[in-house]
Short mmCIF file of C-alpha atoms in Angstrom, two decimals:
data_model
loop_
_atom_site.label_atom_id
_atom_site.label_comp_id
_atom_site.label_asym_id
_atom_site.label_seq_id
_atom_site.Cartn_x
_atom_site.Cartn_y
_atom_site.Cartn_z
CA MET A 227 0.00 0.00 0.00
CA THR A 228 1.03 3.62 -0.49
CA TYR A 229 0.35 6.68 1.63
CA THR A 230 1.24 10.35 1.75
CA GLU A 231 3.69 11.65 4.36
CA ILE A 232 3.68 15.35 5.31
CA LYS A 233 6.67 17.21 6.74
CA LYS A 234 6.47 20.79 8.01
CA LYS A 235 9.12 23.51 7.97
CA GLY A 236 7.70 26.69 9.36
CA GLU A 237 4.51 27.49 7.50
CA LYS A 238 5.37 25.32 4.52
CA LYS A 239 4.23 21.71 4.02
CA TYR A 240 6.26 19.18 2.01
CA TYR A 241 4.53 16.09 0.63
CA TYR A 242 6.05 12.66 -0.02
CA ARG A 243 4.41 9.52 -1.41
CA VAL A 244 5.64 6.49 0.51
CA LYS A 245 5.57 2.73 -0.07
CA SER A 246 6.39 0.45 2.88
CA ILE A 247 8.02 -2.91 2.17
CA ARG A 248 8.34 -5.40 5.03
CA GLN A 249 11.46 -7.56 4.85
CA GLY A 250 11.47 -9.84 7.88
CA LYS A 251 11.47 -7.65 10.99
CA LYS A 252 12.63 -4.59 9.08
CA VAL A 253 10.47 -2.18 7.12
CA ASN A 254 12.10 -0.44 4.16
CA LYS A 255 10.44 2.62 2.67
CA GLN A 256 10.53 4.07 -0.82
CA ARG A 257 9.72 7.78 -1.02
CA ILE A 258 8.93 10.08 -3.93
CA TYR A 259 8.89 13.84 -3.30
CA LEU A 260 5.62 15.36 -4.55
CA GLY A 261 6.20 19.07 -3.84
CA GLY A 262 5.46 21.78 -1.32
CA ASN A 263 2.24 23.62 -0.45
CA LEU A 264 0.15 21.77 -3.05
CA THR A 265 -3.58 22.26 -3.63
CA LYS A 266 -5.84 19.22 -3.14
CA GLN A 267 -6.15 18.76 -6.89
CA GLU A 268 -2.39 19.07 -7.45
CA LEU A 269 -1.71 16.64 -4.61
CA LYS A 270 -4.14 14.07 -6.03
CA GLU A 271 -2.51 14.23 -9.45
CA LYS A 272 1.02 13.98 -8.02
CA GLU A 273 -0.04 10.99 -5.88
CA GLN A 274 -1.39 9.16 -8.93
CA GLN A 275 1.80 9.81 -10.91
CA ALA A 276 3.96 8.63 -7.99
CA ASP A 277 1.86 5.48 -7.53
CA LYS A 278 2.63 4.41 -11.08
CA LYS A 279 6.31 4.34 -10.17
CA LEU A 280 5.93 2.91 -6.67
CA LEU A 281 3.55 0.14 -7.76
CA ASN A 282 5.89 -0.80 -10.62
CA ILE A 283 3.47 -0.22 -13.48
CA PRO A 284 5.54 -1.12 -16.55
CA LYS A 285 6.38 1.06 -19.51
CA ARG A 286 5.53 -0.26 -22.96
CA PRO A 287 8.40 -2.46 -24.21
CA GLU A 288 10.63 -1.16 -26.97
CA THR A 289 9.96 -2.63 -30.38
CA LYS A 290 12.18 -5.41 -31.65
CA LYS A 291 13.51 -6.11 -28.17
CA ALA A 292 12.81 -9.52 -26.69
CA LEU A 293 11.28 -9.45 -23.22
CA PRO A 294 12.27 -11.88 -20.45
CA GLU A 295 10.76 -15.33 -20.10
CA THR A 296 9.12 -14.47 -16.77
CA PRO A 297 7.63 -10.95 -16.76
CA ASN A 298 6.59 -11.21 -13.11
CA GLN A 299 10.24 -11.03 -12.06
CA ASN A 300 10.48 -7.71 -13.88
CA ASN A 301 7.21 -6.32 -12.47
CA GLN A 302 5.20 -6.96 -15.64
CA GLY A 303 2.60 -9.02 -13.77
CA ILE A 304 0.43 -8.55 -10.69
CA THR A 305 2.59 -8.12 -7.59
CA ALA A 306 -0.20 -7.66 -5.02
CA GLU A 307 -2.33 -10.40 -3.46
CA LYS A 308 -6.12 -10.27 -3.85
CA ASP A 309 -6.41 -9.71 -0.10
CA GLU A 310 -4.66 -6.36 -0.65
CA PHE A 311 -7.77 -5.37 -2.57
CA SER A 312 -7.13 -1.72 -3.36
CA LYS A 313 -3.57 -2.26 -4.59
CA TRP A 314 -4.48 -5.49 -6.40
CA PHE A 315 -7.50 -3.92 -8.14
CA THR A 316 -5.46 -0.90 -9.25
CA GLN A 317 -2.80 -3.17 -10.76
CA ILE A 318 -5.45 -5.26 -12.55
CA MET A 319 -6.94 -2.09 -14.06
CA LEU A 320 -3.62 -0.64 -15.26
CA LYS A 321 -1.58 -3.72 -16.14
CA ALA A 322 -4.39 -5.56 -17.93
CA ASP A 323 -4.80 -2.41 -20.04
CA LEU A 324 -8.42 -1.80 -19.00
CA ALA A 325 -8.30 1.86 -18.02
CA ASP A 326 -6.05 4.77 -17.11
CA TYR A 327 -6.19 7.85 -14.91
CA THR A 328 -6.72 11.32 -16.40
CA GLU A 329 -6.00 14.87 -15.30
CA VAL A 330 -9.58 15.08 -13.95
CA SER A 331 -9.88 13.46 -10.52
CA GLY A 332 -12.48 10.70 -10.54
CA ALA A 333 -12.72 10.43 -14.33
CA ILE A 334 -10.97 7.52 -16.05
CA VAL A 335 -10.24 6.47 -19.62
CA PHE A 336 -12.11 3.31 -20.62
CA LYS A 337 -9.49 1.64 -22.81
CA PRO A 338 -10.61 -0.60 -25.73
CA ALA A 339 -10.39 -3.85 -23.72
CA ALA A 340 -12.88 -2.55 -21.13
CA TYR A 341 -15.08 -0.62 -23.54
CA ALA A 342 -15.55 -3.71 -25.74
CA ILE A 343 -17.07 -5.49 -22.71
CA TRP A 344 -19.37 -2.52 -22.09
CA GLU A 345 -20.46 -2.71 -25.75
CA LYS A 346 -21.40 -6.38 -25.25
CA ILE A 347 -23.45 -5.47 -22.17
CA GLN A 348 -25.20 -2.78 -24.22
CA GLN A 349 -25.93 -5.22 -27.04
CA GLU A 350 -27.46 -7.85 -24.76
CA CYS A 351 -29.55 -5.33 -22.84
CA ASN A 352 -30.71 -3.61 -26.04
CA LYS A 353 -31.97 -6.92 -27.48
CA ARG A 354 -34.09 -7.46 -24.40
CA PHE A 355 -35.29 -3.84 -24.15
CA LYS A 356 -36.60 -3.97 -27.70
CA GLN A 357 -38.39 -7.26 -27.08
CA ILE A 358 -40.60 -5.48 -24.52
CA GLY A 359 -41.18 -2.38 -26.64
CA ILE A 360 -38.55 -0.02 -25.24
CA LYS A 361 -37.03 2.36 -27.81
CA ASN A 362 -33.69 4.16 -27.65
CA THR A 363 -33.48 7.94 -27.69
CA TYR A 364 -31.13 10.72 -26.59
CA PHE A 365 -31.73 13.88 -24.55
CA PRO A 366 -29.34 16.81 -23.90
CA LEU A 367 -26.47 16.70 -21.42
CA LEU A 368 -27.26 20.16 -19.99
CA ILE A 369 -30.28 20.83 -17.78
CA PRO A 370 -31.56 24.36 -16.97
CA GLU A 371 -31.71 25.01 -13.25
CA LYS A 372 -35.41 25.94 -13.41
CA LEU A 373 -36.21 22.38 -14.53
CA LEU A 374 -34.04 20.74 -11.91
CA ILE A 375 -35.71 22.55 -9.00
CA LYS A 376 -39.24 21.48 -10.01
CA GLU A 377 -39.00 18.27 -8.00
CA GLN A 378 -37.84 19.36 -4.56
CA GLU A 379 -37.13 15.90 -3.14
CA HIS A 380 -35.07 15.12 -6.23
CA VAL A 381 -33.08 18.35 -5.96
CA LYS A 382 -32.37 17.84 -2.26
CA ASN A 383 -30.82 14.48 -3.06
CA PHE A 384 -28.71 15.57 -6.01
CA SER A 385 -27.77 19.19 -5.26
CA PRO A 386 -24.48 18.32 -3.45
CA GLU A 387 -23.23 16.35 -6.46
CA VAL A 388 -24.39 18.47 -9.40
CA ALA A 389 -21.70 20.08 -11.56
CA TRP A 390 -22.78 23.40 -13.07
CA VAL A 391 -21.97 25.30 -16.26
CA THR A 392 -22.08 29.02 -15.47
CA GLN A 393 -20.11 30.62 -18.29
CA ALA A 394 -19.70 30.25 -22.07
CA GLY A 395 -16.52 31.84 -23.42
CA ASN A 396 -16.22 35.19 -21.67
CA SER A 397 -19.95 35.58 -21.06
CA LYS A 398 -21.77 34.51 -17.92
CA LEU A 399 -24.95 32.55 -18.55
CA ASN A 400 -28.31 34.03 -17.51
CA GLU A 401 -29.21 30.69 -15.91
CA ARG A 402 -26.99 27.96 -14.53
CA LEU A 403 -26.98 24.69 -16.53
CA ALA A 404 -26.56 21.43 -14.65
CA ILE A 405 -24.49 18.65 -16.20
CA ARG A 406 -26.90 15.75 -15.86
CA PRO A 407 -26.63 13.63 -12.72
CA THR A 408 -29.70 11.81 -14.14
CA SER A 409 -32.22 12.86 -16.79
CA GLU A 410 -35.69 13.18 -15.25
CA ALA A 411 -35.49 16.98 -15.27
CA ILE A 412 -34.64 17.24 -18.99
CA MET A 413 -36.86 14.39 -20.23
CA TYR A 414 -40.10 14.99 -18.38
CA PRO A 415 -40.95 18.45 -19.78
CA SER A 416 -40.91 16.71 -23.19
CA PHE A 417 -43.11 13.92 -21.84
CA ALA A 418 -45.58 16.61 -20.72
CA LYS A 419 -45.69 18.01 -24.30
CA TRP A 420 -45.95 14.65 -26.07
CA ILE A 421 -48.53 12.88 -23.90
CA ARG A 422 -52.12 14.10 -24.32
CA SER A 423 -54.30 10.98 -24.39
CA TRP A 424 -54.28 7.38 -23.18
CA LYS A 425 -53.70 6.52 -26.86
CA GLU A 426 -50.12 7.85 -26.57
CA LEU A 427 -49.41 5.47 -23.69
CA PRO A 428 -47.40 3.56 -22.76
CA LEU A 429 -44.34 5.64 -23.64
CA LYS A 430 -41.20 3.47 -23.18
CA LEU A 431 -37.87 5.22 -23.78
CA ASN A 432 -34.27 4.46 -22.94
CA GLN A 433 -31.00 6.29 -23.47
CA TRP A 434 -27.36 5.22 -23.22
CA ASN A 435 -25.31 8.16 -21.97
CA ASN A 436 -22.83 9.53 -19.45
CA VAL A 437 -23.58 11.33 -16.19
CA ILE A 438 -21.58 13.42 -13.73
CA ARG A 439 -21.90 13.12 -9.94
CA TRP A 440 -19.39 15.06 -7.85
CA GLU A 441 -20.38 14.24 -4.29
CA PHE A 442 -17.60 11.97 -3.02
CA LYS A 443 -13.96 12.41 -2.04
CA HIS A 444 -12.33 9.08 -2.85
CA PRO A 445 -13.07 7.80 -6.37
CA ILE A 446 -12.33 4.16 -7.22
CA PRO A 447 -11.88 3.26 -10.91
CA PHE A 448 -14.99 1.60 -12.39
CA LEU A 449 -16.62 1.12 -8.97
CA ARG A 450 -17.10 4.76 -7.97
CA THR A 451 -16.21 7.45 -10.50
CA ARG A 452 -17.47 11.00 -10.93
CA GLU A 453 -18.29 10.34 -14.57
CA PHE A 454 -19.71 6.99 -15.60
CA LEU A 455 -21.70 5.43 -18.43
CA TRP A 456 -25.11 3.80 -18.09
CA ASN A 457 -28.51 3.26 -19.58
CA GLU A 458 -31.45 5.09 -18.09
CA GLY A 459 -34.93 3.95 -19.03
CA HIS A 460 -37.94 6.19 -18.43
CA CYS A 461 -41.42 4.78 -19.04
CA ALA A 462 -44.93 6.25 -18.58
CA PHE A 463 -48.25 4.38 -18.29
CA ALA A 464 -51.97 5.03 -17.98
CA SER A 465 -52.34 2.94 -14.81
CA GLU A 466 -50.34 1.75 -11.83
CA LYS A 467 -51.15 -1.87 -12.71
CA GLN A 468 -49.54 -1.51 -16.15
CA ALA A 469 -46.45 0.19 -14.71
CA LEU A 470 -45.90 -2.43 -12.00
CA LYS A 471 -46.43 -5.27 -14.47
CA ASP A 472 -43.04 -4.49 -16.04
CA LYS A 473 -41.08 -4.58 -12.77
CA ASN A 474 -40.19 -8.26 -12.92
CA LEU A 475 -39.56 -8.05 -16.67
CA ILE A 476 -36.92 -5.36 -16.14
CA LEU A 477 -35.24 -6.96 -13.13
CA ASN A 478 -35.24 -10.43 -14.72
CA LEU A 479 -33.83 -8.96 -17.93
CA TYR A 480 -30.90 -7.50 -16.02
CA LYS A 481 -30.52 -10.66 -13.94
CA GLU A 482 -30.34 -12.78 -17.10
CA VAL A 483 -27.58 -10.61 -18.60
CA CYS A 484 -25.60 -10.52 -15.35
CA GLU A 485 -25.90 -14.25 -14.66
CA ASN A 486 -25.68 -15.72 -18.16
CA PHE A 487 -23.15 -13.34 -19.67
CA LEU A 488 -21.23 -11.70 -16.81
CA ALA A 489 -21.31 -14.92 -14.71
CA LEU A 490 -22.25 -12.89 -11.62
CA TYR A 491 -24.54 -14.14 -8.87
CA GLY A 492 -26.45 -11.35 -7.15
CA VAL A 493 -29.59 -10.98 -5.05
CA ALA A 494 -32.39 -8.55 -5.85
CA GLY A 495 -34.17 -6.75 -3.02
CA ARG A 496 -36.24 -3.72 -2.15
CA LYS A 497 -34.43 -0.77 -0.56
CA THR A 498 -35.61 0.65 2.75
CA GLU A 499 -37.37 4.02 2.79
CA LYS A 500 -34.09 5.72 3.72
CA GLU A 501 -32.07 4.08 0.93
CA LYS A 502 -34.57 4.28 -1.94
CA PHE A 503 -34.02 6.64 -4.90
CA ALA A 504 -35.16 10.19 -4.07
CA GLY A 505 -38.62 10.79 -5.58
CA ALA A 506 -39.43 7.08 -5.99
CA VAL A 507 -42.27 5.20 -4.30
CA PHE A 508 -39.87 2.26 -3.96
CA SER A 509 -36.57 1.03 -5.39
CA GLU A 510 -35.35 -2.50 -6.11
CA LYS A 511 -31.76 -3.38 -7.03
CA LEU A 512 -29.47 -6.32 -7.65
CA HIS A 513 -26.65 -6.54 -5.10
CA TYR A 514 -23.23 -8.20 -5.22
CA VAL A 515 -20.47 -8.83 -2.70
CA MET A 516 -16.84 -8.00 -3.44
CA PRO A 517 -13.78 -10.04 -2.39
CA ASN A 518 -13.08 -7.55 0.43
CA GLY A 519 -16.54 -8.15 1.93
CA LYS A 520 -18.02 -4.84 0.78
CA ALA A 521 -21.39 -4.89 -0.95
CA ILE A 522 -22.06 -3.09 -4.21
CA GLU A 523 -25.25 -2.21 -6.06
CA GLY A 524 -25.89 -3.39 -9.60
CA PRO A 525 -28.85 -2.80 -11.97
CA CYS A 526 -31.90 -1.06 -10.53
CA TYR A 527 -35.64 -0.47 -10.98
CA HIS A 528 -37.40 2.53 -9.41
CA TYR A 529 -41.19 2.80 -9.30
CA ASP A 530 -42.04 6.51 -9.22
CA GLY A 531 -45.83 6.34 -9.16
CA GLN A 532 -47.16 9.83 -10.00
CA ASN A 533 -44.49 11.77 -8.08
CA PHE A 534 -42.57 13.07 -11.08
CA ALA A 535 -45.71 13.39 -13.19
CA LYS A 536 -47.11 15.86 -10.65
CA ALA A 537 -43.84 17.78 -10.47
CA TYR A 538 -43.54 18.09 -14.27
CA ASP A 539 -47.29 18.19 -15.08
CA ILE A 540 -47.37 15.02 -17.22
CA LYS A 541 -51.13 14.51 -17.70
CA PHE A 542 -53.31 12.56 -20.11
CA GLN A 543 -57.01 12.18 -20.88
CA ASN A 544 -58.18 8.70 -19.90
CA LYS A 545 -60.79 6.57 -21.71
CA LYS A 546 -63.57 8.25 -19.70
CA GLY A 547 -62.43 11.69 -20.83
CA LYS A 548 -61.03 12.65 -17.43
CA GLU A 549 -57.57 14.13 -16.96
CA GLU A 550 -55.08 12.32 -14.70
CA TYR A 551 -51.34 12.01 -14.12
CA VAL A 552 -49.28 9.21 -15.69
CA TYR A 553 -47.58 6.46 -13.68
CA GLN A 554 -43.83 6.02 -14.20
CA TYR A 555 -40.81 3.84 -13.56
CA THR A 556 -37.09 4.12 -14.35
CA PHE A 557 -34.28 1.55 -14.63
CA ALA A 558 -30.50 1.46 -15.16
CA ILE A 559 -27.29 -0.57 -15.48
CA SER A 560 -23.89 1.16 -15.39
CA THR A 561 -20.18 0.66 -16.10
CA ARG A 562 -19.85 -0.19 -12.41
CA MET A 563 -20.62 -3.73 -13.57
CA LEU A 564 -17.21 -3.83 -15.29
CA GLY A 565 -15.49 -3.29 -11.94
CA ILE A 566 -17.63 -6.00 -10.36
CA ILE A 567 -16.67 -8.49 -13.10
CA PHE A 568 -12.97 -7.69 -12.76
CA ALA A 569 -12.99 -7.83 -8.96
CA ILE A 570 -15.01 -11.00 -8.42
CA HIS A 571 -13.59 -13.24 -11.15
CA SER A 572 -9.91 -12.28 -11.30
CA ASP A 573 -6.97 -13.74 -9.36
CA LYS A 574 -3.35 -13.02 -8.41
CA LYS A 575 -2.19 -13.69 -11.99
CA GLY A 576 -4.51 -11.04 -13.42
CA LEU A 577 -7.83 -10.72 -15.16
CA ILE A 578 -10.30 -13.59 -15.69
CA LEU A 579 -13.13 -12.90 -18.14
CA PRO A 580 -16.30 -14.95 -18.65
CA PRO A 581 -16.17 -16.25 -22.25
CA LYS A 582 -19.53 -14.75 -23.25
CA ILE A 583 -18.34 -11.20 -22.64
CA ALA A 584 -14.65 -11.59 -23.48
CA PRO A 585 -13.80 -9.58 -26.63
CA ASN A 586 -11.41 -12.40 -27.62
CA GLN A 587 -12.24 -15.86 -26.31
CA ILE A 588 -9.08 -17.59 -27.57
CA VAL A 589 -5.40 -16.77 -28.05
CA ILE A 590 -3.29 -19.05 -30.26
CA ILE A 591 0.46 -19.13 -29.56
CA PRO A 592 2.76 -21.05 -31.90
CA ILE A 593 5.99 -22.34 -30.30
CA LEU A 594 8.58 -21.43 -32.92
CA VAL A 595 11.98 -22.97 -32.19
CA GLY A 596 13.49 -23.09 -35.67
CA LYS A 597 12.19 -26.49 -36.76
CA ASN A 598 9.04 -26.76 -38.90
CA ASN A 599 8.23 -23.10 -38.21
CA LYS A 600 6.50 -22.63 -41.56
CA LYS A 601 4.36 -25.76 -41.08
CA ILE A 602 3.41 -24.63 -37.56
CA LEU A 603 2.44 -21.16 -38.80
CA ASP A 604 0.39 -22.64 -41.65
CA GLU A 605 -1.42 -24.87 -39.13
CA VAL A 606 -2.21 -22.08 -36.63
CA LYS A 607 -3.63 -19.96 -39.44
CA LYS A 608 -5.98 -22.82 -40.33
CA ILE A 609 -6.96 -23.19 -36.66
CA LYS A 610 -7.63 -19.47 -36.41
CA SER A 611 -9.87 -19.62 -39.46
CA GLU A 612 -11.80 -22.65 -38.17
CA LEU A 613 -12.35 -20.97 -34.79
CA SER A 614 -13.06 -17.50 -36.21
CA CYS A 615 -16.44 -17.25 -34.43
CA TYR A 616 -14.50 -16.88 -31.15
CA ASN A 617 -12.53 -13.86 -32.44
CA PRO A 618 -9.17 -15.54 -31.72
CA ILE A 619 -5.87 -13.70 -31.41
CA LEU A 620 -2.95 -15.29 -33.27
CA ASP A 621 0.24 -14.14 -31.57
CA ASP A 622 3.09 -15.01 -33.91
CA ARG A 623 5.40 -12.18 -32.79
CA LYS A 624 9.00 -13.28 -33.15
CA ASP A 625 10.49 -10.75 -30.71
CA TYR A 626 8.70 -12.21 -27.67
CA ARG A 627 9.31 -15.57 -26.06
CA PRO A 628 6.38 -17.98 -25.47
CA GLY A 629 6.71 -17.60 -21.68
CA PHE A 630 6.20 -13.85 -21.92
CA LYS A 631 3.16 -14.32 -24.15
CA PHE A 632 1.65 -16.87 -21.74
CA ASN A 633 1.96 -14.41 -18.87
CA GLU A 634 0.64 -11.51 -20.95
CA TYR A 635 -2.59 -13.27 -21.92
CA GLU A 636 -3.10 -14.72 -18.45
CA LEU A 637 -2.85 -11.14 -17.19
CA LYS A 638 -5.39 -9.98 -19.79
CA GLY A 639 -7.84 -12.77 -18.98
CA ILE A 640 -8.25 -14.51 -22.36
CA PRO A 641 -10.45 -17.55 -21.49
CA ILE A 642 -8.58 -20.16 -23.57
CA ARG A 643 -4.97 -20.41 -24.70
CA ILE A 644 -3.98 -22.79 -27.51
CA GLU A 645 -0.29 -23.74 -27.81
CA ILE A 646 1.27 -25.70 -30.66
CA GLY A 647 4.94 -26.63 -31.11
CA PRO A 648 6.93 -29.09 -33.27
CA ARG A 649 6.03 -32.16 -31.14
CA ASP A 650 2.34 -31.18 -31.09
CA LEU A 651 2.40 -30.80 -34.86
CA GLU A 652 3.80 -34.32 -35.22
CA LYS A 653 1.01 -35.68 -33.02
CA LYS A 654 -1.60 -33.54 -34.82
CA GLN A 655 -2.67 -32.02 -31.51
CA VAL A 656 -2.56 -28.78 -29.53
CA ILE A 657 -2.27 -27.90 -25.83
CA VAL A 658 -5.35 -26.08 -24.52
CA MET A 659 -5.22 -24.15 -21.25
CA ARG A 660 -8.22 -22.76 -19.34
CA ARG A 661 -7.60 -19.35 -17.79
CA ASP A 662 -9.95 -19.93 -14.85
CA THR A 663 -8.25 -23.09 -13.55
CA LEU A 664 -4.89 -22.87 -15.40
CA LYS A 665 -5.34 -26.56 -16.27
CA LYS A 666 -3.94 -27.88 -19.56
CA GLN A 667 -5.15 -30.70 -21.79
CA GLU A 668 -4.13 -32.20 -25.12
CA ILE A 669 -6.75 -32.05 -27.88
CA LYS A 670 -6.51 -33.39 -31.41
CA ILE A 671 -6.65 -30.61 -33.99
CA SER A 672 -9.50 -32.41 -35.78
CA LYS A 673 -11.63 -32.21 -32.59
CA LEU A 674 -11.10 -28.52 -31.75
CA LYS A 675 -14.38 -27.35 -33.31
CA THR A 676 -16.39 -29.68 -31.07
CA GLU A 677 -14.28 -29.44 -27.89
CA ILE A 678 -13.67 -25.68 -27.67
CA PRO A 679 -17.38 -24.70 -27.24
CA LYS A 680 -17.70 -27.31 -24.47
CA ILE A 681 -14.69 -25.88 -22.60
CA LEU A 682 -15.95 -22.31 -22.97
CA GLU A 683 -19.33 -23.33 -21.58
CA GLU A 684 -17.63 -25.09 -18.66
CA ILE A 685 -15.62 -21.93 -17.88
CA GLN A 686 -18.77 -19.79 -18.01
CA LYS A 687 -20.66 -22.09 -15.63
CA SER A 688 -17.67 -22.50 -13.32
CA LEU A 689 -17.24 -18.73 -12.91
CA PHE A 690 -20.92 -18.26 -12.09
CA LYS A 691 -20.81 -21.10 -9.55
CA LYS A 692 -17.72 -19.56 -7.95
CA SER A 693 -19.45 -16.17 -7.79
CA LYS A 694 -22.46 -17.72 -6.05
CA THR A 695 -20.20 -19.53 -3.58
CA ILE A 696 -18.44 -16.25 -2.74
CA PHE A 697 -21.77 -14.49 -2.14
CA ASN A 698 -23.13 -17.22 0.11
CA SER A 699 -19.86 -17.52 2.05
CA LYS A 700 -19.90 -13.77 2.74
CA THR A 701 -23.44 -13.62 4.20
CA GLU A 702 -24.64 -14.79 7.60
CA LYS A 703 -27.46 -14.27 10.09
CA ALA A 704 -26.72 -11.70 12.80
CA GLU A 705 -29.73 -11.32 15.11
CA THR A 706 -28.01 -9.07 17.66
CA LEU A 707 -26.02 -5.87 17.31
CA GLU A 708 -22.93 -7.51 18.81
CA LYS A 709 -23.11 -10.41 16.33
CA LEU A 710 -23.58 -7.91 13.49
CA LYS A 711 -20.49 -5.94 14.55
CA ILE A 712 -18.42 -9.15 14.49
CA THR A 713 -19.85 -10.06 11.08
CA ILE A 714 -18.95 -6.64 9.64
CA GLU A 715 -15.45 -6.81 11.18
CA ASN A 716 -15.02 -10.21 9.48
CA LYS A 717 -15.77 -8.51 6.14
CA LYS A 718 -19.14 -10.15 5.65
CA ILE A 719 -22.78 -9.14 5.08
CA GLY A 720 -25.10 -9.54 8.06
CA ILE A 721 -28.82 -10.36 7.88
CA SER A 722 -30.44 -8.66 10.88
CA PRO A 723 -33.91 -7.71 12.18
CA LEU A 724 -34.67 -3.97 12.03
CA CYS A 725 -37.64 -1.66 12.45
CA LYS A 726 -38.80 0.96 9.92
CA ASN A 727 -37.72 3.93 12.03
CA ILE A 728 -35.17 5.95 10.02
CA LYS A 729 -33.50 7.00 13.29
CA CYS A 730 -32.59 3.35 13.87
CA GLU A 731 -31.02 3.15 10.40
CA ASN A 732 -28.98 6.28 11.07
CA ASN A 733 -27.93 4.89 14.44
CA LEU A 734 -27.02 1.57 12.82
CA LYS A 735 -24.42 3.26 10.60
CA PHE A 736 -22.85 4.95 13.63
CA LYS A 737 -22.79 1.80 15.79
CA THR A 738 -21.29 -0.40 13.07
CA ASN A 739 -18.63 2.11 11.97
CA GLY A 740 -20.10 2.76 8.52
CA ALA A 741 -22.29 -0.22 7.58
CA LYS A 742 -25.75 0.45 6.15
CA THR A 743 -28.86 -1.40 5.05
CA LEU A 744 -28.66 -2.89 1.56
CA PHE A 745 -32.14 -4.31 1.02
CA ILE A 746 -35.07 -5.97 2.74
CA ASP A 747 -34.93 -9.78 2.92
CA ASP A 748 -38.41 -10.80 1.73
CA LYS A 749 -37.67 -14.53 2.04
CA ASN A 750 -36.92 -14.32 5.75
CA LYS A 751 -40.14 -13.40 7.53
CA ILE A 752 -40.19 -11.70 10.94
CA LYS A 753 -41.76 -13.73 13.75
CA SER A 754 -40.99 -12.33 17.20
CA GLU A 755 -37.56 -10.81 16.52
CA LYS A 756 -36.59 -7.43 18.00
CA CYS A 757 -34.92 -4.53 16.21
CA ILE A 758 -31.18 -4.75 16.91
CA ILE A 759 -31.03 -0.98 17.59
CA CYS A 760 -34.12 0.00 19.64
CA ASN A 761 -35.18 -3.48 20.83
CA LYS A 762 -38.77 -2.85 19.73
CA PRO A 763 -40.59 -5.33 17.45
CA ALA A 764 -38.75 -5.57 14.12
CA ASP A 765 -40.55 -4.97 10.81
CA TYR A 766 -38.25 -7.00 8.57
CA PHE A 767 -34.87 -8.64 8.14
CA VAL A 768 -32.38 -6.56 6.18
CA TYR A 769 -29.02 -7.23 4.57
CA ILE A 770 -26.41 -4.94 6.18
CA ALA A 771 -22.82 -4.28 5.10
CA LYS A 772 -20.22 -1.69 4.30
CA SER A 773 -20.60 -0.77 0.66
CA TYR A 774 -19.34 1.23 -2.30
#
């Protein structure tokens, strides 16, 4: 881990970034001088630059220069253990070429390897949106302040995190423009213009866009960033029954994508009144547990009833000729899911990707040692062509040794590696290695087309099973406050009885040093249990944990 050390001389402060390395009983420290009397922004940037050196993030190798057989010895691979989550996750992000920091704190670059996964998530969600009549659209990024303040509960929730545009060129704007934290305020005035009769309903729209939320101090790449990408669906109906009918469709749609493609096991649940989305009647979300025991929210559904319709005057004439407000819901999935995939599936060697969302499912590495090189290259080209539906990479670079290539693609999480050398060619076989288990097997070249899809399916199922095992191993019943505290200290999620009083929820966070309610456990019914905070009759069991 790294930390910042401050030394004072008179009124001036000098900042150093420090990395501690334990060697037996001794602790050696590496220091990088950051500067004196830095602003918070300058300090953050200097810290990030220093961390790249201290954490041994490699420079791109020079062309035509062979790299060593074992990159890990030269800090090419992951040097942190998964238990050192923050350091490990940062190395995965940077060394697997998924993202990079920018000059704007809390805003990262989504590099092609990560963005290709996001595109696959978009594609799978879009297919399912369109099957239930949801159409894609796009609304402006900038929201006039007068529209944002129409829904007071909404504004109260978002005002601390809204970024504002106040000037264009050298001219100050007559009205502040918010950079969207979410799009209700810019979309719903249009809904009010477009909807006149029950004949125009339902209106089911979705947009894929970016949002800015500036409320937090410690951004974490993918998991908690000030700018992120998502979909936000906004739908309007003539009746509450019609609006609520879609709830399970939306949540099951997201669950199917997350389970079948991302290989992630999560549990859906309704948020408490305190934790629901501001302005909603209720909120339901999928929840996941990270390797460090923290919970994290995934895709969500918010039922808004007529709350926003009344704020933005979205009315229609019903079949009886009477005017009434529409009923609405919203839903979303974000690039946070990328961080969840990387964190839950990966290991100390690097990234592990589920085959169904991996941009490249196979890498083919010929072992060229001077004998039969042409025949080997001809054979791997045929294999690549036969397996083209898996978008294979053929790495026939001559300036890199096979050992380096093996480590590189293990780091990048390619699900299957195919090796073929002179002996394999003689036997008309290849060596196939699974990234998830690192197990190798010999397969005849003639059987690759039938065996590869089986192995990919096994990897997909294995990763989902592992994800489910992690979730279940990290949750346990905690029917007293003392048991809950121990559970949280052990980096797990507790399931505890609680009452509906918001004061008890606030007190819970204080007593557990930062844990909060995640969602209501509707499968575990209250009998005679007492609230773990006030000792009065509990209203429900809730999942409780520290979270992102």
